[in-house]
């Protein structure tokens, strides 16, 4: 089951205090980024965070985003300040965004 745009709007409202939130639609679900760092997603109308120690302190409940995936942490709060503080604390524990590599086809002709 794909996530609905209504739930996306609800989740983005919960993330309103989180800095520079963007999203990307991926196979009917949504990947969530803050300041360019992937921190979670929306799967089957559930807001899930990557499982890092600081996030587990606020949201200990695990949930599987889709069959075969690693468990993520279920956001079970309607408190935008708590969610924003958790995401901000997560960012240093997550890998930085990957720089896009140009393919050889993108190289100028010599």
Short mmCIF file of N, CA, C and O in Angstrom, two decimals:
data_model
loop_
_atom_site.label_atom_id
_atom_site.label_comp_id
_atom_site.label_asym_id
_atom_site.label_seq_id
_atom_site.Cartn_x
_atom_site.Cartn_y
_atom_site.Cartn_z
N UNK A 1 0.85 -1.18 0.00
CA UNK A 1 0.00 0.00 0.00
C UNK A 1 0.89 1.24 0.00
O UNK A 1 1.81 1.37 0.80
N UNK A 2 0.65 2.14 -0.89
CA UNK A 2 1.42 3.38 -0.98
C UNK A 2 0.89 4.40 0.03
O UNK A 2 -0.28 4.36 0.42
N UNK A 3 1.75 5.28 0.43
CA UNK A 3 1.34 6.35 1.35
C UNK A 3 0.51 7.40 0.60
O UNK A 3 0.74 7.65 -0.57
N UNK A 4 -0.40 8.02 1.31
CA UNK A 4 -1.27 9.01 0.70
C UNK A 4 -0.66 10.41 0.79
O UNK A 4 0.17 10.68 1.67
N UNK A 5 -1.07 11.26 -0.11
CA UNK A 5 -0.61 12.66 -0.07
C UNK A 5 -1.15 13.36 1.18
O UNK A 5 -0.51 14.28 1.70
N UNK A 6 -2.30 12.93 1.67
CA UNK A 6 -2.85 13.51 2.90
C UNK A 6 -1.94 13.21 4.09
O UNK A 6 -1.69 14.07 4.92
N UNK A 7 -1.43 11.97 4.16
CA UNK A 7 -0.53 11.64 5.26
C UNK A 7 0.79 12.38 5.08
O UNK A 7 1.39 12.82 6.07
N UNK A 8 1.26 12.53 3.87
CA UNK A 8 2.48 13.30 3.62
C UNK A 8 2.31 14.72 4.17
O UNK A 8 3.19 15.23 4.87
N UNK A 9 1.16 15.35 3.88
CA UNK A 9 0.91 16.71 4.38
C UNK A 9 0.90 16.73 5.91
O UNK A 9 1.46 17.65 6.53
N UNK A 10 0.28 15.73 6.52
CA UNK A 10 0.25 15.62 7.98
C UNK A 10 1.66 15.48 8.54
O UNK A 10 2.05 16.16 9.49
N UNK A 11 2.46 14.58 7.95
CA UNK A 11 3.83 14.36 8.43
C UNK A 11 4.68 15.61 8.25
O UNK A 11 5.46 15.97 9.14
N UNK A 12 4.53 16.29 7.12
CA UNK A 12 5.30 17.52 6.91
C UNK A 12 4.89 18.60 7.91
O UNK A 12 5.73 19.39 8.34
N UNK A 13 3.62 18.60 8.32
CA UNK A 13 3.19 19.53 9.36
C UNK A 13 3.87 19.18 10.69
O UNK A 13 4.30 20.07 11.42
N UNK A 14 3.99 17.90 11.00
CA UNK A 14 4.69 17.48 12.21
C UNK A 14 6.17 17.88 12.16
O UNK A 14 6.78 18.14 13.18
N UNK A 15 6.71 17.95 10.96
CA UNK A 15 8.12 18.28 10.77
C UNK A 15 8.35 19.78 10.55
O UNK A 15 9.46 20.18 10.20
N UNK A 16 7.34 20.60 10.79
CA UNK A 16 7.44 22.03 10.48
C UNK A 16 8.54 22.75 11.25
O UNK A 16 9.04 23.76 10.79
N UNK A 17 8.96 22.24 12.40
CA UNK A 17 10.03 22.88 13.17
C UNK A 17 11.40 22.27 12.87
O UNK A 17 12.40 22.73 13.40
N UNK A 18 11.42 21.26 12.03
CA UNK A 18 12.68 20.61 11.64
C UNK A 18 13.29 21.41 10.50
O UNK A 18 12.60 21.75 9.54
N UNK A 19 14.58 21.75 10.58
CA UNK A 19 15.18 22.62 9.56
C UNK A 19 15.31 21.96 8.18
O UNK A 19 15.68 20.80 8.08
N UNK A 20 14.99 22.75 7.18
CA UNK A 20 15.21 22.40 5.76
C UNK A 20 14.74 21.00 5.39
O UNK A 20 15.50 20.21 4.81
N UNK A 21 13.49 20.67 5.69
CA UNK A 21 12.95 19.36 5.35
C UNK A 21 12.54 19.33 3.88
O UNK A 21 11.88 20.24 3.39
N UNK A 22 12.98 18.29 3.20
CA UNK A 22 12.55 18.03 1.83
C UNK A 22 12.13 16.57 1.76
O UNK A 22 12.44 15.77 2.64
N UNK A 23 11.42 16.24 0.70
CA UNK A 23 11.01 14.85 0.52
C UNK A 23 11.16 14.47 -0.94
O UNK A 23 11.21 15.32 -1.82
N UNK A 24 11.24 13.16 -1.14
CA UNK A 24 11.38 12.62 -2.49
C UNK A 24 10.50 11.38 -2.59
O UNK A 24 10.60 10.48 -1.75
N UNK A 25 9.64 11.36 -3.59
CA UNK A 25 8.76 10.21 -3.77
C UNK A 25 9.56 9.07 -4.37
O UNK A 25 10.34 9.26 -5.30
N UNK A 26 9.39 7.88 -3.77
CA UNK A 26 10.12 6.71 -4.21
C UNK A 26 9.19 5.51 -4.14
O UNK A 26 8.86 5.06 -3.03
N UNK A 27 8.75 5.02 -5.28
CA UNK A 27 7.91 3.82 -5.37
C UNK A 27 6.67 3.90 -4.47
O UNK A 27 6.36 2.98 -3.73
N UNK A 28 5.99 5.03 -4.48
CA UNK A 28 4.76 5.19 -3.72
C UNK A 28 4.96 5.61 -2.28
O UNK A 28 4.00 5.86 -1.55
N UNK A 29 6.20 5.69 -1.83
CA UNK A 29 6.51 6.12 -0.47
C UNK A 29 7.33 7.40 -0.56
O UNK A 29 7.58 7.90 -1.65
N UNK A 30 7.76 7.95 0.57
CA UNK A 30 8.48 9.21 0.58
C UNK A 30 9.72 9.11 1.46
O UNK A 30 9.64 8.69 2.61
N UNK A 31 10.86 9.52 0.91
CA UNK A 31 12.10 9.63 1.67
C UNK A 31 12.16 11.04 2.23
O UNK A 31 11.79 12.00 1.54
N UNK A 32 12.62 11.19 3.46
CA UNK A 32 12.66 12.49 4.13
C UNK A 32 14.10 12.90 4.41
O UNK A 32 14.89 12.10 4.89
N UNK A 33 14.39 14.17 4.12
CA UNK A 33 15.72 14.72 4.30
C UNK A 33 15.63 15.99 5.13
O UNK A 33 14.66 16.74 5.04
N UNK A 34 16.66 16.24 5.94
CA UNK A 34 16.82 17.51 6.63
C UNK A 34 18.23 18.00 6.32
O UNK A 34 19.20 17.26 6.53
N UNK A 35 18.30 19.19 5.79
CA UNK A 35 19.60 19.76 5.39
C UNK A 35 20.35 18.81 4.47
O UNK A 35 21.57 18.67 4.54
N UNK A 36 19.61 18.11 3.61
CA UNK A 36 20.21 17.21 2.64
C UNK A 36 20.55 15.82 3.15
O UNK A 36 20.98 14.97 2.39
N UNK A 37 20.33 15.55 4.44
CA UNK A 37 20.66 14.26 5.04
C UNK A 37 19.39 13.41 5.16
O UNK A 37 18.39 13.86 5.74
N UNK A 38 19.45 12.20 4.65
CA UNK A 38 18.32 11.28 4.75
C UNK A 38 18.16 10.84 6.20
O UNK A 38 19.08 10.26 6.78
N UNK A 39 17.00 11.13 6.80
CA UNK A 39 16.79 10.77 8.21
C UNK A 39 15.62 9.84 8.43
O UNK A 39 15.46 9.28 9.51
N UNK A 40 14.78 9.62 7.43
CA UNK A 40 13.63 8.75 7.62
C UNK A 40 12.76 8.72 6.39
O UNK A 40 13.19 9.08 5.29
N UNK A 41 11.54 8.29 6.60
CA UNK A 41 10.61 8.21 5.48
C UNK A 41 9.19 7.98 5.93
O UNK A 41 8.91 7.78 7.12
N UNK A 42 8.32 8.03 4.96
CA UNK A 42 6.91 7.74 5.17
C UNK A 42 6.61 6.46 4.40
O UNK A 42 6.81 6.40 3.19
N UNK A 43 6.19 5.44 5.12
CA UNK A 43 5.91 4.13 4.55
C UNK A 43 4.55 3.67 5.03
O UNK A 43 4.31 3.59 6.24
N UNK A 44 3.67 3.36 4.11
CA UNK A 44 2.31 2.91 4.44
C UNK A 44 1.66 3.82 5.48
O UNK A 44 1.11 3.37 6.49
N UNK A 45 1.76 5.13 5.25
CA UNK A 45 1.18 6.15 6.14
C UNK A 45 1.70 6.04 7.57
O UNK A 45 0.97 6.19 8.54
N UNK A 46 3.00 5.77 7.71
CA UNK A 46 3.69 5.77 9.00
C UNK A 46 4.95 6.60 8.86
O UNK A 46 5.70 6.42 7.90
N UNK A 47 5.20 7.48 9.81
CA UNK A 47 6.42 8.27 9.84
C UNK A 47 7.48 7.46 10.59
O UNK A 47 7.30 7.15 11.77
N UNK A 48 8.56 7.10 9.88
CA UNK A 48 9.60 6.27 10.45
C UNK A 48 10.94 6.99 10.37
O UNK A 48 11.22 7.68 9.39
N UNK A 49 11.78 6.80 11.39
CA UNK A 49 13.12 7.40 11.44
C UNK A 49 14.16 6.30 11.34
O UNK A 49 13.93 5.16 11.77
N UNK A 50 15.33 6.66 10.81
CA UNK A 50 16.45 5.72 10.80
C UNK A 50 16.80 5.36 12.24
O UNK A 50 16.66 6.18 13.14
N UNK A 51 17.25 4.15 12.42
CA UNK A 51 17.55 3.65 13.77
C UNK A 51 18.98 4.04 14.16
O UNK A 51 19.94 3.38 13.79
N UNK A 52 19.08 5.16 14.87
CA UNK A 52 20.34 5.60 15.45
C UNK A 52 20.10 5.81 16.94
O UNK A 52 18.97 6.04 17.37
N UNK A 53 21.15 5.71 17.77
CA UNK A 53 20.96 5.74 19.22
C UNK A 53 20.14 6.93 19.74
O UNK A 53 19.26 6.75 20.58
N UNK A 54 20.39 8.12 19.25
CA UNK A 54 19.69 9.28 19.79
C UNK A 54 18.19 9.24 19.43
O UNK A 54 17.36 9.68 20.22
N UNK A 55 17.85 8.70 18.29
CA UNK A 55 16.43 8.59 17.91
C UNK A 55 15.73 7.53 18.75
O UNK A 55 14.57 7.68 19.13
N UNK A 56 16.45 6.46 19.06
CA UNK A 56 15.88 5.37 19.87
C UNK A 56 15.51 5.86 21.26
O UNK A 56 14.58 5.36 21.87
N UNK A 57 16.22 6.86 21.79
CA UNK A 57 15.90 7.42 23.10
C UNK A 57 14.50 8.04 23.11
O UNK A 57 13.77 7.93 24.09
N UNK A 58 14.12 8.70 22.02
CA UNK A 58 12.80 9.35 21.94
C UNK A 58 11.71 8.43 21.41
O UNK A 58 10.56 8.54 21.81
N UNK A 59 12.09 7.56 20.48
CA UNK A 59 11.11 6.70 19.81
C UNK A 59 11.61 5.26 19.77
O UNK A 59 12.19 4.82 18.79
N UNK A 60 11.39 4.49 20.83
CA UNK A 60 11.96 3.14 20.92
C UNK A 60 11.22 2.06 20.13
O UNK A 60 11.75 0.97 19.95
N UNK A 61 10.02 2.35 19.63
CA UNK A 61 9.23 1.32 18.94
C UNK A 61 9.75 1.09 17.52
O UNK A 61 9.81 2.01 16.72
N UNK A 62 10.10 -0.15 17.24
CA UNK A 62 10.57 -0.52 15.90
C UNK A 62 9.40 -0.89 15.01
O UNK A 62 8.39 -1.41 15.47
N UNK A 63 9.58 -0.64 13.72
CA UNK A 63 8.59 -1.05 12.72
C UNK A 63 9.35 -1.33 11.43
O UNK A 63 10.39 -0.72 11.17
N UNK A 64 8.86 -2.24 10.63
CA UNK A 64 9.48 -2.60 9.36
C UNK A 64 8.80 -1.77 8.27
O UNK A 64 7.58 -1.85 8.10
N UNK A 65 9.57 -0.97 7.52
CA UNK A 65 8.94 -0.13 6.50
C UNK A 65 8.33 -0.93 5.35
O UNK A 65 7.26 -0.59 4.84
N UNK A 66 8.99 -2.00 4.95
CA UNK A 66 8.49 -2.87 3.89
C UNK A 66 9.20 -4.21 4.02
O UNK A 66 10.24 -4.31 4.69
N UNK A 67 8.66 -5.23 3.42
CA UNK A 67 9.20 -6.58 3.56
C UNK A 67 10.66 -6.62 3.11
O UNK A 67 11.01 -6.12 2.04
N UNK A 68 11.51 -7.17 3.95
CA UNK A 68 12.92 -7.32 3.64
C UNK A 68 13.79 -6.14 4.08
O UNK A 68 15.00 -6.18 3.93
N UNK A 69 13.18 -5.09 4.62
CA UNK A 69 13.93 -3.90 5.04
C UNK A 69 14.39 -4.02 6.49
O UNK A 69 13.83 -4.79 7.27
N UNK A 70 15.40 -3.23 6.83
CA UNK A 70 15.84 -3.15 8.22
C UNK A 70 14.78 -2.42 9.04
O UNK A 70 14.10 -1.52 8.52
N UNK A 71 14.65 -2.74 10.31
CA UNK A 71 13.68 -2.02 11.15
C UNK A 71 14.04 -0.54 11.26
O UNK A 71 15.22 -0.16 11.23
N UNK A 72 13.01 0.27 11.35
CA UNK A 72 13.15 1.70 11.58
C UNK A 72 12.37 2.03 12.85
O UNK A 72 11.75 1.15 13.45
N UNK A 73 12.42 3.27 13.26
CA UNK A 73 11.76 3.68 14.50
C UNK A 73 10.48 4.44 14.19
O UNK A 73 10.49 5.41 13.43
N UNK A 74 9.39 4.02 14.82
CA UNK A 74 8.08 4.62 14.59
C UNK A 74 7.92 5.89 15.41
O UNK A 74 8.10 5.88 16.63
N UNK A 75 7.58 6.99 14.73
CA UNK A 75 7.31 8.24 15.43
C UNK A 75 5.88 8.16 15.94
O UNK A 75 4.93 8.13 15.17
N UNK A 76 5.75 8.10 17.25
CA UNK A 76 4.43 7.96 17.88
C UNK A 76 4.09 9.19 18.71
O UNK A 76 3.52 9.07 19.79
N UNK A 77 4.45 10.36 18.19
CA UNK A 77 4.21 11.61 18.91
C UNK A 77 3.66 12.65 17.92
O UNK A 77 4.01 12.63 16.74
N UNK A 78 2.83 13.53 18.43
CA UNK A 78 2.32 14.65 17.64
C UNK A 78 2.99 15.95 18.04
O UNK A 78 2.48 17.03 17.77
N UNK A 79 4.15 15.87 18.69
CA UNK A 79 4.86 17.04 19.21
C UNK A 79 5.95 17.47 18.22
O UNK A 79 7.03 16.85 18.18
N UNK A 80 5.71 18.52 17.41
CA UNK A 80 6.71 18.96 16.44
C UNK A 80 8.05 19.34 17.07
O UNK A 80 9.10 19.10 16.46
N UNK A 81 8.05 19.88 18.28
CA UNK A 81 9.30 20.27 18.93
C UNK A 81 10.14 19.03 19.27
O UNK A 81 11.36 19.02 19.06
N UNK A 82 9.51 17.99 19.79
CA UNK A 82 10.22 16.74 20.10
C UNK A 82 10.79 16.11 18.83
O UNK A 82 11.94 15.67 18.80
N UNK A 83 9.99 16.07 17.80
CA UNK A 83 10.42 15.47 16.54
C UNK A 83 11.59 16.27 15.96
O UNK A 83 12.61 15.70 15.54
N UNK A 84 11.48 17.60 15.96
CA UNK A 84 12.55 18.45 15.43
C UNK A 84 13.84 18.28 16.22
O UNK A 84 14.93 18.18 15.64
N UNK A 85 13.74 18.23 17.54
CA UNK A 85 14.93 18.05 18.38
C UNK A 85 15.57 16.70 18.11
O UNK A 85 16.80 16.59 18.06
N UNK A 86 14.75 15.68 17.93
CA UNK A 86 15.28 14.34 17.66
C UNK A 86 16.00 14.31 16.32
O UNK A 86 17.11 13.79 16.22
N UNK A 87 15.37 14.85 15.29
CA UNK A 87 15.99 14.85 13.96
C UNK A 87 17.29 15.65 13.99
O UNK A 87 18.31 15.22 13.45
N UNK A 88 17.29 16.82 14.64
CA UNK A 88 18.51 17.63 14.72
C UNK A 88 19.63 16.86 15.42
O UNK A 88 20.79 16.93 14.99
N UNK A 89 19.30 16.11 16.46
CA UNK A 89 20.31 15.33 17.17
C UNK A 89 20.77 14.13 16.34
O UNK A 89 21.90 13.65 16.50
N UNK A 90 19.92 13.64 15.45
CA UNK A 90 20.26 12.50 14.60
C UNK A 90 21.28 12.85 13.52
O UNK A 90 22.11 12.02 13.15
N UNK A 91 21.22 14.06 12.99
CA UNK A 91 21.99 14.42 11.81
C UNK A 91 23.49 14.12 11.94
O UNK A 91 24.08 13.56 11.00
N UNK A 92 24.13 14.42 13.08
CA UNK A 92 25.55 14.07 13.18
C UNK A 92 25.82 12.56 13.21
O UNK A 92 26.94 12.13 12.96
N UNK A 93 24.81 11.76 13.51
CA UNK A 93 24.98 10.31 13.59
C UNK A 93 24.68 9.61 12.26
O UNK A 93 24.79 8.39 12.16
N UNK A 94 24.27 10.39 11.27
CA UNK A 94 23.91 9.83 9.97
C UNK A 94 24.99 10.15 8.94
O UNK A 94 25.68 11.17 9.06
N UNK A 95 25.12 9.31 7.90
CA UNK A 95 26.11 9.60 6.87
C UNK A 95 25.74 10.88 6.11
O UNK A 95 24.57 11.15 5.89
N UNK A 96 26.75 11.66 5.73
CA UNK A 96 26.47 12.88 4.97
C UNK A 96 25.93 12.53 3.58
O UNK A 96 26.11 11.40 3.11
N UNK A 97 25.29 13.49 2.93
CA UNK A 97 24.77 13.21 1.59
C UNK A 97 25.91 12.86 0.64
O UNK A 97 27.00 13.42 0.75
N UNK A 98 25.63 11.96 -0.26
CA UNK A 98 26.63 11.59 -1.26
C UNK A 98 26.66 12.64 -2.35
O UNK A 98 25.62 13.15 -2.76
N UNK A 99 27.86 12.95 -2.79
CA UNK A 99 27.99 13.89 -3.90
C UNK A 99 27.69 13.13 -5.19
O UNK A 99 28.12 11.99 -5.37
N UNK A 100 26.94 13.78 -6.06
CA UNK A 100 26.62 13.15 -7.34
C UNK A 100 27.88 13.08 -8.19
O UNK A 100 28.57 14.07 -8.37
N UNK A 101 28.15 11.90 -8.66
CA UNK A 101 29.28 11.73 -9.58
C UNK A 101 28.76 11.86 -10.99
O UNK A 101 27.73 11.30 -11.33
N UNK A 102 29.49 12.59 -11.78
CA UNK A 102 29.10 12.70 -13.18
C UNK A 102 29.51 11.43 -13.90
O UNK A 102 30.58 10.89 -13.67
N UNK A 103 28.65 10.99 -14.75
CA UNK A 103 29.00 9.80 -15.53
C UNK A 103 29.93 10.21 -16.66
O UNK A 103 29.98 11.37 -17.04
N UNK A 104 30.67 9.27 -17.21
CA UNK A 104 31.56 9.60 -18.33
C UNK A 104 30.80 10.22 -19.50
O UNK A 104 31.35 10.99 -20.26
N UNK A 105 29.51 9.91 -19.61
CA UNK A 105 28.72 10.48 -20.69
C UNK A 105 28.48 11.96 -20.51
O UNK A 105 28.18 12.68 -21.45
N UNK A 106 28.58 12.45 -19.25
CA UNK A 106 28.36 13.86 -18.96
C UNK A 106 29.63 14.70 -19.17
O UNK A 106 29.59 15.91 -19.10
N UNK A 107 30.76 14.05 -19.40
CA UNK A 107 32.02 14.77 -19.53
C UNK A 107 32.06 15.50 -20.87
O UNK A 107 31.58 15.00 -21.90
N UNK A 108 32.64 16.71 -20.87
CA UNK A 108 32.74 17.43 -22.13
C UNK A 108 33.71 16.73 -23.08
O UNK A 108 34.64 16.05 -22.66
N UNK A 109 33.45 16.90 -24.35
CA UNK A 109 34.33 16.31 -25.37
C UNK A 109 35.64 17.06 -25.40
O UNK A 109 35.68 18.28 -25.25
N UNK A 110 36.72 16.36 -25.61
CA UNK A 110 38.04 17.00 -25.69
C UNK A 110 38.48 17.14 -27.09
O UNK A 110 38.24 16.44 -27.96
#
